[in-house]
Coordinates of C-alpha atoms and ligand atoms in Angstrom, one line a residue:
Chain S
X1 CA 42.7 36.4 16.2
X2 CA 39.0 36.3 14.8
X3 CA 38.8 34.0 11.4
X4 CA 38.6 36.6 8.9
X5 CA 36.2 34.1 7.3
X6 CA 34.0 33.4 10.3
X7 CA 30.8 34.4 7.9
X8 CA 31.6 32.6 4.9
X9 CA 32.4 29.5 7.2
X10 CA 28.8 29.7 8.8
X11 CA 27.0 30.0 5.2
X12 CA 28.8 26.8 4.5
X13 CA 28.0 25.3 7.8
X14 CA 24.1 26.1 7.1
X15 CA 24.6 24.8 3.3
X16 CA 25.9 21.6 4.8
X17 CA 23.3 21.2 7.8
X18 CA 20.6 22.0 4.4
X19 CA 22.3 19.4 2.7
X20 CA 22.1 17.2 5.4
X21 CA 18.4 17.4 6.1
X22 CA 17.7 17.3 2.2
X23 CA 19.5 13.7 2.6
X24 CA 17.4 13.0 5.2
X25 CA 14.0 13.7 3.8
X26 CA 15.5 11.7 0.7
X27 CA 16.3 8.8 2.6
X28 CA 13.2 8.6 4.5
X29 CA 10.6 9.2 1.2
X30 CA 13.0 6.1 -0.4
X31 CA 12.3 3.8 3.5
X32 CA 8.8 4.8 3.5
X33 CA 7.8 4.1 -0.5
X34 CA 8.8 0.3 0.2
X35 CA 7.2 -0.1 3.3
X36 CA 3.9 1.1 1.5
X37 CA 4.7 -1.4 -0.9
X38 CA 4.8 -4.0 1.9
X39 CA 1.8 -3.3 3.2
X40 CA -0.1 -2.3 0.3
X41 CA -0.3 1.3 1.8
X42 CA -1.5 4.2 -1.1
X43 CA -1.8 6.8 1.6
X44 CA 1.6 6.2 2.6
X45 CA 2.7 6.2 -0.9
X46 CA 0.7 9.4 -1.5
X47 CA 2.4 11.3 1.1
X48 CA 5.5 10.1 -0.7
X49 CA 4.6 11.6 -3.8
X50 CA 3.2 14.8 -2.0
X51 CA 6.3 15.3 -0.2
X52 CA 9.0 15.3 -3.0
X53 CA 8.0 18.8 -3.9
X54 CA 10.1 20.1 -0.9
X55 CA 12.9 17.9 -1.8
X56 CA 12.4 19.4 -5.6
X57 CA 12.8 23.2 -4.1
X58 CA 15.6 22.4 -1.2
X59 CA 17.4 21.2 -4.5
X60 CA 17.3 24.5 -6.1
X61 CA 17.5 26.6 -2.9
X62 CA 21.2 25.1 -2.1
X63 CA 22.2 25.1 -5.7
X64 CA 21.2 29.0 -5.7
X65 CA 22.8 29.1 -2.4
X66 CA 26.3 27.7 -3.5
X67 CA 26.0 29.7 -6.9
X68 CA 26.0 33.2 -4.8
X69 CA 28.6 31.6 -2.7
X70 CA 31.1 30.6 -5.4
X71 CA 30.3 33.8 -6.9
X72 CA 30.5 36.8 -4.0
X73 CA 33.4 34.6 -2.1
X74 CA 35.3 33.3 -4.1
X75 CA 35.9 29.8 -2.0
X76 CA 39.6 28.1 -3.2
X77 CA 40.9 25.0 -2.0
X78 CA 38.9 23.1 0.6
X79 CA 35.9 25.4 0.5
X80 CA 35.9 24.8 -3.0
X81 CA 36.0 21.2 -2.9
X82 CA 32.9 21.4 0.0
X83 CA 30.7 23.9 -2.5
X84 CA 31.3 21.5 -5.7
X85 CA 30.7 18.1 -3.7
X86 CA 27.1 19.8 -2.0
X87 CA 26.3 21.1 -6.0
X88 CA 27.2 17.2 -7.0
X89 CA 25.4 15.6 -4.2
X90 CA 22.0 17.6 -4.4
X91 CA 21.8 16.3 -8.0
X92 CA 21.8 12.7 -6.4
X93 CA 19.9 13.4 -3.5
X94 CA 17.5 14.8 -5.9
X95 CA 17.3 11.5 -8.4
X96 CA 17.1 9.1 -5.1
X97 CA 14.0 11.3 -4.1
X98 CA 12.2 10.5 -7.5
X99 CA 12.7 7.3 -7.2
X100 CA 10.8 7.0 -4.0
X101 CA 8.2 8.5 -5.8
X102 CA 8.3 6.5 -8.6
X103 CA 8.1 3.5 -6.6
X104 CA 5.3 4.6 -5.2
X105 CA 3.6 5.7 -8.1
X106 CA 3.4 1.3 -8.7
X107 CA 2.5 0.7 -4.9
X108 CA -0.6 2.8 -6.1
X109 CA -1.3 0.4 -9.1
X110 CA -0.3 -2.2 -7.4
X111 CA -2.8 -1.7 -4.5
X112 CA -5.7 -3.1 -6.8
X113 CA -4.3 -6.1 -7.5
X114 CA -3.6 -9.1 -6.1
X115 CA -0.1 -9.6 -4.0
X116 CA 2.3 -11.5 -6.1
X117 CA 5.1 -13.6 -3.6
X118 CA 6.2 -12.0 0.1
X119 CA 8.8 -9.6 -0.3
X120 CA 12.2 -10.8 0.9
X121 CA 14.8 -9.6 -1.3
X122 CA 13.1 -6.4 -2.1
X123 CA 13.2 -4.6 1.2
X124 CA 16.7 -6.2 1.6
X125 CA 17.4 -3.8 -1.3
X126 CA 16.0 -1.1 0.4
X127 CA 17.6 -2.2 3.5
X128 CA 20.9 -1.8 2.1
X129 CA 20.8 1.1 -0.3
X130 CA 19.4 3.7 2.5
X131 CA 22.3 2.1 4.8
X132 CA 24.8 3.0 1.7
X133 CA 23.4 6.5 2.1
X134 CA 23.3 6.8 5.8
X135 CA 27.1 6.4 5.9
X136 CA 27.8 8.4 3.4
X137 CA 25.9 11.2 4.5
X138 CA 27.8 10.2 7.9
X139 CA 30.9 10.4 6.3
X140 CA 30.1 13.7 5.0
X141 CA 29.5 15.1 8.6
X142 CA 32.6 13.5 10.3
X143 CA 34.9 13.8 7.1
X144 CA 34.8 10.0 7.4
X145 CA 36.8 8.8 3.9
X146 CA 37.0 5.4 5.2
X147 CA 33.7 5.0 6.1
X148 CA 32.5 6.6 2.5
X149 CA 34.9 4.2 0.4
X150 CA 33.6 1.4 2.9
X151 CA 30.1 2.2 2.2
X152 CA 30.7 2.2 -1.7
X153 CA 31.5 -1.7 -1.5
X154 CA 28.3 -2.3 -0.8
X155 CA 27.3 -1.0 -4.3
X156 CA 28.3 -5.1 -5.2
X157 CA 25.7 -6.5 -2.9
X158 CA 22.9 -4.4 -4.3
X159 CA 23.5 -5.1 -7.7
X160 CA 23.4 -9.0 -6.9
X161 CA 20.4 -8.7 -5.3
X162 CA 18.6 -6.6 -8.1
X163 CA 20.6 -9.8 -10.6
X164 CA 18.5 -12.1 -8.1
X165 CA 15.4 -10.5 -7.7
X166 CA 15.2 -10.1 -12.4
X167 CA 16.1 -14.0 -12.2
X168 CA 13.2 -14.5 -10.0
X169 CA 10.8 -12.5 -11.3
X170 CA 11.6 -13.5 -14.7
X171 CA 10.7 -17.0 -13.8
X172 CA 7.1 -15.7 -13.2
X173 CA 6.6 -14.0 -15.8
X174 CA 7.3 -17.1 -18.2
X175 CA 5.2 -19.5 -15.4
X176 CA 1.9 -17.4 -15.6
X177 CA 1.8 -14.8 -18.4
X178 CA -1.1 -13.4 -15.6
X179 CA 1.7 -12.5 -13.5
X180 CA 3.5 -10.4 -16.5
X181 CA 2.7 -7.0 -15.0
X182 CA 2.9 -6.9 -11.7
X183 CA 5.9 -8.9 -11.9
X184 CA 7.7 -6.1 -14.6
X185 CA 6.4 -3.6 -12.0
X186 CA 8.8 -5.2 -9.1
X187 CA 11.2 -5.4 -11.6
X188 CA 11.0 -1.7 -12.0
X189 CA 11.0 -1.5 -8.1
X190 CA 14.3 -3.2 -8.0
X191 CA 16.1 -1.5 -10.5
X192 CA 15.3 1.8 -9.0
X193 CA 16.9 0.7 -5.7
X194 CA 20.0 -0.3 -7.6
X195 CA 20.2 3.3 -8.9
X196 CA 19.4 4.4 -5.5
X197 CA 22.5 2.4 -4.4
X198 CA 24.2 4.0 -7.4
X199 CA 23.6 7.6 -6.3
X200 CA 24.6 6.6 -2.9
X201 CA 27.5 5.4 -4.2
X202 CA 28.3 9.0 -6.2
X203 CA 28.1 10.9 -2.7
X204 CA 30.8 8.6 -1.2
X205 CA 32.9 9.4 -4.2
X206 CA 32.6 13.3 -3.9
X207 CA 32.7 12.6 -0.3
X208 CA 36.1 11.2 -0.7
X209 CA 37.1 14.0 -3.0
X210 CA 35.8 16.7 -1.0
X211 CA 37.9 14.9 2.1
X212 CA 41.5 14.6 0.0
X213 CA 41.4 16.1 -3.4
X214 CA 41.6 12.8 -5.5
X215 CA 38.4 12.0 -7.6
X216 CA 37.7 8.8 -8.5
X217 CA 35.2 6.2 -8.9
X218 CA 34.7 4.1 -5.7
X219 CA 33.0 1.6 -7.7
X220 CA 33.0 0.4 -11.0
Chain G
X1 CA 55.8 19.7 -11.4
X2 CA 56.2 19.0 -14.9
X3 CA 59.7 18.2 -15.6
X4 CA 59.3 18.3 -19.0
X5 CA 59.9 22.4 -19.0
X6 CA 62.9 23.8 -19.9
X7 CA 64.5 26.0 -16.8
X8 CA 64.3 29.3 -17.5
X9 CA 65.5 31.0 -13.7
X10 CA 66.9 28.5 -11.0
X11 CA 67.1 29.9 -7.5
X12 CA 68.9 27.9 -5.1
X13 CA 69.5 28.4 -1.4
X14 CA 68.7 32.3 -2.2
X15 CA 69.2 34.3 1.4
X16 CA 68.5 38.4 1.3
X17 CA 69.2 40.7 4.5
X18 CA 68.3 44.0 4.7
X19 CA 71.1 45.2 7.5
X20 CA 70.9 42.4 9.8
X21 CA 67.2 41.5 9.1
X22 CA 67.3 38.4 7.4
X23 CA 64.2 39.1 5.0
X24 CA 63.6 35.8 3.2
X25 CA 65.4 32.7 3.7
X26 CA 66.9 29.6 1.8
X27 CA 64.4 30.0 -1.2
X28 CA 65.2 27.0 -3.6
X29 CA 63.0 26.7 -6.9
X30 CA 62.7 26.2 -10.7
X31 CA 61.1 28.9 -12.6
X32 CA 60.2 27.7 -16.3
X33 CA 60.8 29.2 -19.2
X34 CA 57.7 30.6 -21.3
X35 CA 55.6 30.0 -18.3
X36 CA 53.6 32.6 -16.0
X37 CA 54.9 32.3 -12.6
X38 CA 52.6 33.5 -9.3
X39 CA 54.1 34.7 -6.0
X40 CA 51.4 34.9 -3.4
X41 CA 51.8 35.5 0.1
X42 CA 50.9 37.9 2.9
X43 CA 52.7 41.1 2.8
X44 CA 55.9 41.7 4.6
X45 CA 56.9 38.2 3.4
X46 CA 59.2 38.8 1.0
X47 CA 58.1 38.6 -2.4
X48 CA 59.4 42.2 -4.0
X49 CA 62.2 41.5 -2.4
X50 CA 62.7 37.6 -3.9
X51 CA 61.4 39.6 -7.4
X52 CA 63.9 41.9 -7.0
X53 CA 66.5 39.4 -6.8
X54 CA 65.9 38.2 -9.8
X55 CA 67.8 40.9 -11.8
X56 CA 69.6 42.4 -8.4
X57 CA 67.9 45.1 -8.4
X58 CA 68.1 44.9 -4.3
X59 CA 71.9 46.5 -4.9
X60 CA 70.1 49.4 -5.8
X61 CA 69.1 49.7 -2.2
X62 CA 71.5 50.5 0.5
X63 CA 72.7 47.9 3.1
X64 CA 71.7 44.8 1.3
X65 CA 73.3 41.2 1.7
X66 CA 72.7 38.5 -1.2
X67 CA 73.6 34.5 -0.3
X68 CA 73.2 31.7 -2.9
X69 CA 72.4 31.7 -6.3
X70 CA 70.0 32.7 -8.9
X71 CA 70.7 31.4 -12.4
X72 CA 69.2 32.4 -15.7
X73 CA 69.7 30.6 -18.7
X74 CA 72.6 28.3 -16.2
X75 CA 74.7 31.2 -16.0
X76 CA 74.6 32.2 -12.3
X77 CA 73.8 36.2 -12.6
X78 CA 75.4 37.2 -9.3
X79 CA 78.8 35.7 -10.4
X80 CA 81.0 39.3 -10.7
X81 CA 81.6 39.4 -14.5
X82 CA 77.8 39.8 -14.8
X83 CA 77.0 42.9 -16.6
X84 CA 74.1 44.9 -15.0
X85 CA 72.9 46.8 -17.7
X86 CA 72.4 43.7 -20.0
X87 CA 70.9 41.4 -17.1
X88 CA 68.4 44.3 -16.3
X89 CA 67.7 44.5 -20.4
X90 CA 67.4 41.1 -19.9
X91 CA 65.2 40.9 -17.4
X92 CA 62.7 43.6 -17.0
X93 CA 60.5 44.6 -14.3
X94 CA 57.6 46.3 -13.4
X95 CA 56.8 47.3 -10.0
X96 CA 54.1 47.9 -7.3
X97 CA 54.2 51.4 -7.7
X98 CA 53.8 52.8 -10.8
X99 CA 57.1 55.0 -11.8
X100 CA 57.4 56.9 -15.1
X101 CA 60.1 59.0 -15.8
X102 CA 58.6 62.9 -15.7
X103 CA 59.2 62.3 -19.4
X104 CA 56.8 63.1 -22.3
X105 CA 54.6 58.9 -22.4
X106 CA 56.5 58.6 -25.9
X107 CA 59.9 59.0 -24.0
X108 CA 58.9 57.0 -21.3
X109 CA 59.0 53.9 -23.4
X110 CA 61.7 54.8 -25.7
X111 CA 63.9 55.1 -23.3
X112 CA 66.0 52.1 -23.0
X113 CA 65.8 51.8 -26.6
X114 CA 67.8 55.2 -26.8
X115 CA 70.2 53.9 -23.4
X116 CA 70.7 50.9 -25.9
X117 CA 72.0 53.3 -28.5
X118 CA 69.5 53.1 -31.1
X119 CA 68.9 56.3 -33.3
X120 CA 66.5 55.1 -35.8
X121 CA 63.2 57.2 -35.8
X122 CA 61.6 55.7 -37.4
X123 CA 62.3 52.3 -35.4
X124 CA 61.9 53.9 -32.0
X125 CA 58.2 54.9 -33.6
X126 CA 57.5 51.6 -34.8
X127 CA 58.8 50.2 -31.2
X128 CA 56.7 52.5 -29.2
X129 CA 53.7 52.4 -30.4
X130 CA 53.6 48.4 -30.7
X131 CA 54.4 48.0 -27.3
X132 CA 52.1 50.4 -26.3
X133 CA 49.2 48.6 -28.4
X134 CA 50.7 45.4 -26.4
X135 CA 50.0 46.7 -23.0
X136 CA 46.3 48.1 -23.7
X137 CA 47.5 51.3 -23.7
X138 CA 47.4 52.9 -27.3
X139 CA 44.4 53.7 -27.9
X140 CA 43.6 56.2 -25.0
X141 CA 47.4 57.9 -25.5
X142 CA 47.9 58.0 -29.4
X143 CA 46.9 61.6 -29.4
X144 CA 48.7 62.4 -26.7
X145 CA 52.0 60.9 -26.9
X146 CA 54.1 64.1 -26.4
X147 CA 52.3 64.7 -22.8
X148 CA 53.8 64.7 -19.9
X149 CA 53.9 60.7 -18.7
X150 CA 53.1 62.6 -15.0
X151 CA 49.4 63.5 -16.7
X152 CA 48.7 59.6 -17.1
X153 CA 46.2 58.2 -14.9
X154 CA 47.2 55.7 -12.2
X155 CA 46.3 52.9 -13.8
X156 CA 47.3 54.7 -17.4
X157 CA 50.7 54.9 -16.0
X158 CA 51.1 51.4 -14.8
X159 CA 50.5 50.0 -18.1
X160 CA 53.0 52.7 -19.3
X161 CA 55.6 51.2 -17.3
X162 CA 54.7 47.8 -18.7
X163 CA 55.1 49.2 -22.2
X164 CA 58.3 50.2 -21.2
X165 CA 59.4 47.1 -19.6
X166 CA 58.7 45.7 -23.1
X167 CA 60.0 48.4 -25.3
X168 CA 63.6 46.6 -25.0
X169 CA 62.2 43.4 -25.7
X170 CA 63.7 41.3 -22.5
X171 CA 63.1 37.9 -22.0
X172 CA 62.3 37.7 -18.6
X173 CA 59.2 40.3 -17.4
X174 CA 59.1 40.4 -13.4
X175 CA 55.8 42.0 -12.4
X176 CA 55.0 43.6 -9.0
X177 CA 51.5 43.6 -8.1
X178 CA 51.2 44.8 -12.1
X179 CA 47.4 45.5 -11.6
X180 CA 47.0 47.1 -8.2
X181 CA 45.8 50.5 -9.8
X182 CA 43.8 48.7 -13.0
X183 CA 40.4 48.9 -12.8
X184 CA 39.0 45.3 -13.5
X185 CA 38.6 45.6 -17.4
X186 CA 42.4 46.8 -17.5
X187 CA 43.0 44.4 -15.1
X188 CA 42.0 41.6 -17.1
X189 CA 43.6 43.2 -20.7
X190 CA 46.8 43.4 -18.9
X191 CA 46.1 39.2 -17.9
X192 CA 45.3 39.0 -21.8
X193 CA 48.6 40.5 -22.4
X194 CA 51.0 38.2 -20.0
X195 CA 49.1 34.9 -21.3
X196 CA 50.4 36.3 -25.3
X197 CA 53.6 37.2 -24.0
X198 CA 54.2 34.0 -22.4
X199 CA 54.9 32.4 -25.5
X200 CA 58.0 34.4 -25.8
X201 CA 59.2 35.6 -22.5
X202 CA 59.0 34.0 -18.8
X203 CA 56.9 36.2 -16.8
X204 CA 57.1 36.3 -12.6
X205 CA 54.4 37.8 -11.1
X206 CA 53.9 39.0 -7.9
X207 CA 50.3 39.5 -6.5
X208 CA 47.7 40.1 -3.7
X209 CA 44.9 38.6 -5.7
X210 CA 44.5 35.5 -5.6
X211 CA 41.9 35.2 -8.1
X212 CA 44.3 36.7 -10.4
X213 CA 47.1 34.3 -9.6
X214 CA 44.5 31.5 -10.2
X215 CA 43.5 33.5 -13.3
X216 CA 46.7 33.7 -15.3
X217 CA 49.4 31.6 -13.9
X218 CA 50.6 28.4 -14.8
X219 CA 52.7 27.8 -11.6
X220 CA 52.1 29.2 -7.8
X221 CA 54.4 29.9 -4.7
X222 CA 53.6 30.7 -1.4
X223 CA 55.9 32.6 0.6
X224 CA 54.8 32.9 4.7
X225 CA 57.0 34.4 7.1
X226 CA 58.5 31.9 10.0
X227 CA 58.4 33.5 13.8
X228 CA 61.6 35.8 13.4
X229 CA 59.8 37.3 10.3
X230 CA 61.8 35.9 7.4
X231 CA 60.1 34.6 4.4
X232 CA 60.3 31.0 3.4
X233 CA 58.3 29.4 0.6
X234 CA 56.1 27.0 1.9
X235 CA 54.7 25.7 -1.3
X236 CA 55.2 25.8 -5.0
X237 CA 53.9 23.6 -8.0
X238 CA 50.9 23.7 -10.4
X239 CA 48.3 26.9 -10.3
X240 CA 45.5 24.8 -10.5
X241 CA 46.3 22.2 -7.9
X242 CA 47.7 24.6 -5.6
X243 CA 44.4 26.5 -5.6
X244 CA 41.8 23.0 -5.6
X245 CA 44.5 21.1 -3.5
X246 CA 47.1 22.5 -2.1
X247 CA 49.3 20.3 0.3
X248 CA 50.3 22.4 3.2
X249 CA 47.5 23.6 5.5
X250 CA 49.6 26.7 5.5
X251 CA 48.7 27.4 2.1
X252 CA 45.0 26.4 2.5
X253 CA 44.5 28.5 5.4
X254 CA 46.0 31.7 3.6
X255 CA 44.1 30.9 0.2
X256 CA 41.1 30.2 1.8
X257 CA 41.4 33.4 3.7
X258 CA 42.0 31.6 7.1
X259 CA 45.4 32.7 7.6
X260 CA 46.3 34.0 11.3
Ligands
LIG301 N1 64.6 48.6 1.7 C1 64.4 47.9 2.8 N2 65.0 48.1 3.9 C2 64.8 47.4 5.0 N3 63.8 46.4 5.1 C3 63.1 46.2 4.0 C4 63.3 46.9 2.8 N4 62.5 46.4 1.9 C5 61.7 45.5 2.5 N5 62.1 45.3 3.8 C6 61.6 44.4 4.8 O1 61.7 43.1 4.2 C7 60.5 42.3 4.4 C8 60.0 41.9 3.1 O2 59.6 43.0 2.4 P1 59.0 42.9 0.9 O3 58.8 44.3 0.4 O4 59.8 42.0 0.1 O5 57.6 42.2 1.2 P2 56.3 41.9 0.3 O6 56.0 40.4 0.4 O7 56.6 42.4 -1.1 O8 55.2 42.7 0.9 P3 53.9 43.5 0.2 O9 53.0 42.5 -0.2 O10 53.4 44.4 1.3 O11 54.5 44.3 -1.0 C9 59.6 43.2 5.2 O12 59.7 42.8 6.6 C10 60.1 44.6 4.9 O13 59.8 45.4 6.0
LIG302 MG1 55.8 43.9 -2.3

């Protein structure tokens, strides 16, 4: 017998496959902000800042798109769960983007002046954030709830490293008031890969929810 | 479910042949009092037939066999001092199709007040007209009351039988597919109407739409039919986790339109 539902299920199949490359561009604005910041790149960070428009409209476009959905089909149950966890996760998606670009708004002023320390713990950050979001995007795909509340762990290591990285800084700051700005400016860098974590961290959740039903936070 | 509600209907081990077609099967659940119960399922599986039950009105059709028990109240109503008339005051019902009496619309709902023997006009008057106001129904028939019930419009006449059904002041109101003929303003005035009335009576509803069971009901069952065509319930608890997480991929697949 044909699924009665065969169109509904391939407007949520394109609505996930959207929200999948959404992730993707989000991911990849977040990799490619701190590697400008590595290498004292502005065009790099430019492009960064250029590109989050089309994250900006994919945003609205799915959110319009699961609106008409919840709206002309009236999804229950599952397909309910899948609509409200791709309306949830858009929002983060969304937040992790601007982050990239604010990061690379500093690279920019940070560009002129002189480099600070090597970056270690930074891009370890970054490192381990976008790998938070690569598996929960993966669990997304293959309904993976272990993998999503494994991922959310990680949440623990990020926020150490951000403790880390304020202890450090801090340190230079109070050494060589010269050092003040740039030094806050990292700061700022760090904590916005903690929140990238964060988000991450909120997909696994609605991940988990959108898998079994039960929402809760993964992390706290 | 919440245990905390007071049992209004207990069904327990409920079998119903038509002939030798066994047409649901071994039906076992709570129904609680001042609550809006849902029955959702494809057709054919046996819902009218398990509303029916309810105040036996299947001995009104010929060849029908009735197993188990369905209490109301804990007094088992198919134990044989049960008196009909009072269980069916009791327990009132509107069905799928509606069925007024070819009876002025004034008649129509004062009829079982006159079958109960009342004589007071001025009662009746009083009656009828607030249990037409209560089923949305008033305002388009108040001029009209000594017409012909026949001259109603579909959906007029549906909400005519619910007066009715009301008229006599039961405590249980089973409803079968209530709003089929409602256009969706009526539809929802007649949802209006069972959320007020569930503060005094225990309403069972039986319905196609599923947005409507999600709508108004507090509590949900699922009937499907097994592979010799008998209806079972697959699933009963909470409206609203029923229709976000339901735990039998039976009832997913049928409420998110998958079924088959
Ligand atoms: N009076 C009857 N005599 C014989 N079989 C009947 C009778 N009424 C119903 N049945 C059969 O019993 C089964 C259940 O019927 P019922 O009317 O209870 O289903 P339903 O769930 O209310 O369907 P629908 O949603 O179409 O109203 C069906 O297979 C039907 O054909
Ligand atoms: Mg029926």
């Amino acid at each position: 017998m044909v699924n009665p539902r065969h169109i509904f299920d391939e407007e949520i199949r394109r609505l996930r496959t959207d929200l999948l490359r959404m992730g993707t561009l989000a991911r990849e604005a977040v990799d490619k902000s701190i590697k400008a910041l590595v290498n004292r790149d502005s065009s790099l960070a430019e492009e960064v800042i250029v590109g989050d428009d089309i994250i900006d409209k994919m945003d609205l476009d799915i959110e319009m798109k699961c609106m008409e959905l919840i709206a002309r089909q009236q999804p229950m149950a599952r397909d309910l769960r899948v609509i409200g966890t791709i309306l949830k996760t858009i929002t983060d998606l969304e937040r992790i983007a601007d982050h990239a670009v604010d990061i690379a708004k500093i690279v920019k002023i940070l560009a002129d002046q002189p480099p600070l320390k090597p970056f270690i713990d930074i891009p370890k950050m970054c490192e381990i954030s976008l790998s938070m979001l690569d598996d929960a995007l993966k669990a997304f795909v293959n309904e993976d709830t272990e993998l999503a509340r494994k991922m959310c762990e990680r949440d623990d290591l990020v926020d150490a490293l951000y403790d880390q990285v304020f202890r450090e800084l801090l340190t230079y700051m109070m050494e060589d008031p010269k050092a003040v700005v740039r030094a806050l400016y990292l700061i700022f860098i760090a904590r916005f890969l903690e929140r990238v974590a964060d988000h991450a961290t909120n997909v696994g959740e609605r991940v988990v929810y959108m898998i079994t039903g039960v929402l809760k936070e993964l992390n706290v | 479910m919440n245990n905390k509600l007071k049992i209004k209907i207990s069904v327990r081990n409920l079998n119903i042949y038509y002939g030798k077609f066994l047409a649901i099967k071994n039906i076992t659940l709570d129904i609680p009092e001042r609550s809006i119960t849902a029955v959702i399922g494809p057709s054919g599986c046996g819902k009218s037939t398990f509303l029916r039950a309810l105040n036996r009105m299947n001995e009104l059709l010929p060849d029908v066999k009735t197993e188990g028990e369905v209490s109301i109240d804990g007094r088992n109503i198919y134990s044989p001092d049960v008196d009909l008339v009072k269980l069916r005051r009791n327990v009132g019902m509107v069905f799928q199709r509606p069925n007024p009496f070819p009876k002025s619309i004034f008649e129509n709902v004062a009829f079982g007040l006159r079958i109960q023997g009342i004589r007071d006009r001025e009662r009746i008057e009083e009656t009828v007209e607030l249990s037409l106001r209560r089923a949305a129904l008033w305002d388009e028939v108040k001029d009209k009351l000594y017409k012909s019930a026949l001259e109603l419009s579909g959906g007029q006449q549906q909400r005519l039988c619910i007066a009715r059904a009301l008229a006599v002041q039961p405590q249980v109101i089973l409803m079968d597919e209530p709003a089929s003929a409602l256009d969706p303003i009526a539809t929802l005035r007649i949802e209006d109407l069972m959320r007020e009335l569930k503060e005094e009576y225990t309403i069972v509803i039986v319905t196609h739409n599923m947005q409507q069971a999600a709508r108004v009901s507090d509590f949900t069952a699922f009937f499907l039919t097994d592979e010799d065509r008998a209806g079972m319930l697959i699933e009963y608890g909470n409206t609203s986790d029923i229709f976000t997480m339901p735990k039998d991929p039976r009832t997913e697949g049928y409420i998110t339109g998958r079924y088959g």
